[in-house]
């Protein structure tokens, strides 16, 4: 199952053209297509946004070898400013994002290294799920704790930061399992439309409500 990394970006000009023009031996980006997407969830706030898809090859550095070649499928979602990277392996993105930002600085394009949604907007997304399979939060003592272990007399579980969550969603009668952890998600989907539905829920519940990232 691919790992889907989520980041925010900002751009002063066409992000697809900016990325497609990168000339760097460590990174190669091939812009695939631009597609307007259809709304799949109610009250979707980014109606008519264009999604730019591309293939990205990246040579990950190594102190002891020539490094490994990593392949990503990326999406640039121009309405929500969501930057999506799909890969078959979980990888630290900091070096790759630094390369992209270095090459694109003069064009006003920047991808932020971390995704830090507000506590409440992330809870909004979680509570849109059909069921919560597993949920770990950071309790008042700064320790990881399962949601099932939290005292039910607490005013609200929404006061706790979410460490990771495994959720079940329903779309057209089919179950979609989603695991979220620190800005990355695994989506167990049977069709691209199911994947798109989850991304649109995230955009509606999280990204619409977020200010500029830091």
One Martini backbone bead per residue (centre of mass of N, CA, C, O) as a GRO file, in nm:
protein
  214
    1UNK     BB    1   0.093   0.038   0.026
    2UNK     BB    2   0.091   0.351  -0.014
    3UNK     BB    3   0.246   0.646   0.081
    4UNK     BB    4   0.092   0.950   0.197
    5UNK     BB    5   0.215   1.268   0.161
    6UNK     BB    6   0.154   1.573   0.343
    7UNK     BB    7   0.153   1.912   0.215
    8UNK     BB    8   0.232   2.245   0.197
    9UNK     BB    9   0.191   2.524  -0.037
   10UNK     BB   10   0.350   2.791  -0.222
   11UNK     BB   11   0.261   3.032  -0.497
   12UNK     BB   12   0.321   3.287  -0.747
   13UNK     BB   13   0.293   3.061  -0.963
   14UNK     BB   14   0.313   2.805  -1.166
   15UNK     BB   15   0.384   2.506  -1.024
   16UNK     BB   16   0.425   2.314  -1.264
   17UNK     BB   17   0.635   2.484  -1.420
   18UNK     BB   18   0.840   2.510  -1.196
   19UNK     BB   19   0.897   2.202  -1.154
   20UNK     BB   20   0.951   2.128  -1.461
   21UNK     BB   21   1.223   2.329  -1.461
   22UNK     BB   22   1.401   2.153  -1.312
   23UNK     BB   23   1.773   2.144  -1.269
   24UNK     BB   24   1.875   1.833  -1.127
   25UNK     BB   25   2.056   1.548  -1.049
   26UNK     BB   26   1.856   1.456  -0.798
   27UNK     BB   27   1.608   1.559  -0.984
   28UNK     BB   28   1.301   1.441  -1.151
   29UNK     BB   29   1.034   1.602  -1.346
   30UNK     BB   30   0.716   1.477  -1.479
   31UNK     BB   31   0.464   1.613  -1.630
   32UNK     BB   32   0.148   1.494  -1.700
   33UNK     BB   33  -0.129   1.647  -1.578
   34UNK     BB   34  -0.441   1.837  -1.604
   35UNK     BB   35  -0.717   1.827  -1.362
   36UNK     BB   36  -1.037   1.852  -1.310
   37UNK     BB   37  -1.239   1.810  -1.032
   38UNK     BB   38  -1.479   1.637  -0.865
   39UNK     BB   39  -1.721   1.628  -0.645
   40UNK     BB   40  -1.752   1.393  -0.345
   41UNK     BB   41  -1.840   1.605  -0.129
   42UNK     BB   42  -1.990   1.789   0.083
   43UNK     BB   43  -1.902   2.109   0.085
   44UNK     BB   44  -1.684   2.165  -0.118
   45UNK     BB   45  -1.433   2.429  -0.125
   46UNK     BB   46  -1.274   2.331  -0.426
   47UNK     BB   47  -1.424   2.396  -0.671
   48UNK     BB   48  -1.244   2.347  -0.976
   49UNK     BB   49  -0.986   2.239  -0.919
   50UNK     BB   50  -0.657   2.183  -1.007
   51UNK     BB   51  -0.471   1.886  -1.094
   52UNK     BB   52  -0.129   1.812  -1.072
   53UNK     BB   53   0.059   1.565  -1.231
   54UNK     BB   54   0.353   1.358  -1.135
   55UNK     BB   55   0.689   1.250  -1.178
   56UNK     BB   56   0.938   1.148  -0.929
   57UNK     BB   57   1.294   1.156  -0.907
   58UNK     BB   58   1.516   1.034  -0.637
   59UNK     BB   59   1.836   1.076  -0.488
   60UNK     BB   60   1.937   0.930  -0.208
   61UNK     BB   61   2.153   0.987   0.022
   62UNK     BB   62   2.483   0.836   0.112
   63UNK     BB   63   2.767   0.752   0.300
   64UNK     BB   64   2.805   0.424   0.181
   65UNK     BB   65   2.670   0.499  -0.099
   66UNK     BB   66   2.493   0.592  -0.394
   67UNK     BB   67   2.219   0.543  -0.332
   68UNK     BB   68   1.873   0.575  -0.376
   69UNK     BB   69   1.602   0.521  -0.588
   70UNK     BB   70   1.314   0.730  -0.600
   71UNK     BB   71   0.956   0.707  -0.637
   72UNK     BB   72   0.704   0.946  -0.735
   73UNK     BB   73   0.375   1.058  -0.687
   74UNK     BB   74   0.229   1.371  -0.774
   75UNK     BB   75   0.034   1.643  -0.624
   76UNK     BB   76  -0.117   1.957  -0.729
   77UNK     BB   77  -0.343   2.143  -0.533
   78UNK     BB   78  -0.455   2.460  -0.626
   79UNK     BB   79  -0.675   2.529  -0.404
   80UNK     BB   80  -0.543   2.402  -0.121
   81UNK     BB   81  -0.230   2.360  -0.124
   82UNK     BB   82  -0.177   2.052  -0.184
   83UNK     BB   83   0.095   1.824  -0.128
   84UNK     BB   84   0.141   1.509  -0.296
   85UNK     BB   85   0.310   1.200  -0.192
   86UNK     BB   86   0.374   0.894  -0.350
   87UNK     BB   87   0.495   0.587  -0.199
   88UNK     BB   88   0.639   0.260  -0.130
   89UNK     BB   89   0.800   0.425   0.087
   90UNK     BB   90   0.924   0.528   0.379
   91UNK     BB   91   1.034   0.876   0.404
   92UNK     BB   92   1.250   1.128   0.435
   93UNK     BB   93   1.176   1.464   0.306
   94UNK     BB   94   1.371   1.700   0.371
   95UNK     BB   95   1.580   1.690   0.138
   96UNK     BB   96   1.386   1.706  -0.099
   97UNK     BB   97   1.248   1.976  -0.019
   98UNK     BB   98   1.507   2.143  -0.026
   99UNK     BB   99   1.560   2.110  -0.327
  100UNK     BB  100   1.300   2.233  -0.430
  101UNK     BB  101   1.331   2.511  -0.285
  102UNK     BB  102   1.601   2.595  -0.409
  103UNK     BB  103   1.498   2.584  -0.716
  104UNK     BB  104   1.218   2.776  -0.645
  105UNK     BB  105   1.266   3.052  -0.501
  106UNK     BB  106   1.248   3.261  -0.749
  107UNK     BB  107   0.922   3.167  -0.789
  108UNK     BB  108   0.769   3.134  -0.503
  109UNK     BB  109   0.825   2.835  -0.416
  110UNK     BB  110   0.685   2.623  -0.142
  111UNK     BB  111   0.754   2.354   0.078
  112UNK     BB  112   0.654   2.219   0.363
  113UNK     BB  113   0.793   1.999   0.594
  114UNK     BB  114   0.527   2.022   0.764
  115UNK     BB  115   0.227   1.892   0.918
  116UNK     BB  116   0.009   2.118   1.128
  117UNK     BB  117  -0.267   2.062   1.234
  118UNK     BB  118  -0.512   2.134   1.404
  119UNK     BB  119  -0.668   1.979   1.649
  120UNK     BB  120  -0.967   2.032   1.561
  121UNK     BB  121  -0.948   1.960   1.255
  122UNK     BB  122  -0.862   1.666   1.300
  123UNK     BB  123  -1.111   1.585   1.461
  124UNK     BB  124  -1.311   1.640   1.237
  125UNK     BB  125  -1.208   1.414   1.057
  126UNK     BB  126  -1.241   1.175   1.251
  127UNK     BB  127  -1.562   1.233   1.293
  128UNK     BB  128  -1.626   1.143   0.984
  129UNK     BB  129  -1.612   0.866   1.049
  130UNK     BB  130  -1.760   0.557   1.091
  131UNK     BB  131  -1.494   0.449   1.245
  132UNK     BB  132  -1.284   0.377   1.530
  133UNK     BB  133  -1.021   0.159   1.565
  134UNK     BB  134  -0.764   0.354   1.627
  135UNK     BB  135  -0.632   0.565   1.905
  136UNK     BB  136  -0.371   0.807   1.962
  137UNK     BB  137  -0.269   1.006   2.234
  138UNK     BB  138  -0.183   1.297   2.424
  139UNK     BB  139  -0.170   1.341   2.733
  140UNK     BB  140  -0.134   1.537   3.021
  141UNK     BB  141   0.162   1.380   3.062
  142UNK     BB  142   0.287   1.318   2.765
  143UNK     BB  143   0.144   1.047   2.687
  144UNK     BB  144   0.066   0.767   2.542
  145UNK     BB  145  -0.288   0.698   2.449
  146UNK     BB  146  -0.562   0.530   2.440
  147UNK     BB  147  -0.885   0.609   2.390
  148UNK     BB  148  -0.999   0.370   2.575
  149UNK     BB  149  -0.825   0.482   2.842
  150UNK     BB  150  -0.988   0.724   2.874
  151UNK     BB  151  -1.161   0.913   3.067
  152UNK     BB  152  -1.506   0.963   3.031
  153UNK     BB  153  -1.512   1.232   3.224
  154UNK     BB  154  -1.412   1.391   3.025
  155UNK     BB  155  -1.517   1.649   2.846
  156UNK     BB  156  -1.299   1.598   2.598
  157UNK     BB  157  -1.099   1.443   2.356
  158UNK     BB  158  -1.025   1.713   2.190
  159UNK     BB  159  -0.785   1.803   2.389
  160UNK     BB  160  -0.613   1.593   2.236
  161UNK     BB  161  -0.349   1.500   2.078
  162UNK     BB  162  -0.273   1.340   1.778
  163UNK     BB  163  -0.078   1.070   1.680
  164UNK     BB  164  -0.282   0.834   1.583
  165UNK     BB  165  -0.501   0.679   1.317
  166UNK     BB  166  -0.768   0.438   1.270
  167UNK     BB  167  -1.001   0.436   0.996
  168UNK     BB  168  -1.351   0.424   0.890
  169UNK     BB  169  -1.496   0.451   0.574
  170UNK     BB  170  -1.771   0.556   0.357
  171UNK     BB  171  -1.821   0.466  -0.004
  172UNK     BB  172  -2.059   0.347  -0.182
  173UNK     BB  173  -2.060   0.093   0.035
  174UNK     BB  174  -1.754   0.124   0.100
  175UNK     BB  175  -1.461   0.047   0.257
  176UNK     BB  176  -1.220   0.276   0.416
  177UNK     BB  177  -0.893   0.265   0.511
  178UNK     BB  178  -0.727   0.480   0.759
  179UNK     BB  179  -0.392   0.602   0.821
  180UNK     BB  180  -0.274   0.834   1.065
  181UNK     BB  181   0.064   1.008   1.074
  182UNK     BB  182   0.226   1.287   1.078
  183UNK     BB  183   0.132   1.369   0.762
  184UNK     BB  184   0.046   1.068   0.702
  185UNK     BB  185  -0.108   0.825   0.474
  186UNK     BB  186  -0.312   0.531   0.460
  187UNK     BB  187  -0.493   0.399   0.175
  188UNK     BB  188  -0.750   0.155   0.146
  189UNK     BB  189  -0.815   0.110  -0.193
  190UNK     BB  190  -1.009   0.034  -0.507
  191UNK     BB  191  -1.011   0.340  -0.602
  192UNK     BB  192  -0.949   0.661  -0.698
  193UNK     BB  193  -1.215   0.775  -0.583
  194UNK     BB  194  -1.164   0.695  -0.289
  195UNK     BB  195  -0.912   0.859  -0.251
  196UNK     BB  196  -1.035   1.134  -0.328
  197UNK     BB  197  -1.240   1.146  -0.101
  198UNK     BB  198  -1.035   1.165   0.133
  199UNK     BB  199  -0.892   1.422   0.036
  200UNK     BB  200  -1.148   1.601   0.046
  201UNK     BB  201  -1.198   1.575   0.346
  202UNK     BB  202  -0.932   1.699   0.431
  203UNK     BB  203  -0.973   1.970   0.293
  204UNK     BB  204  -1.236   2.046   0.441
  205UNK     BB  205  -1.148   1.987   0.755
  206UNK     BB  206  -0.842   2.114   0.738
  207UNK     BB  207  -0.747   2.319   0.499
  208UNK     BB  208  -0.974   2.532   0.515
  209UNK     BB  209  -0.894   2.602   0.838
  210UNK     BB  210  -0.614   2.690   0.762
  211UNK     BB  211  -0.349   2.855   0.778
  212UNK     BB  212  -0.049   2.939   0.759
  213UNK     BB  213   0.221   2.773   0.763
  214UNK     BB  214   0.539   2.688   0.965
   0.00000   0.00000   0.00000
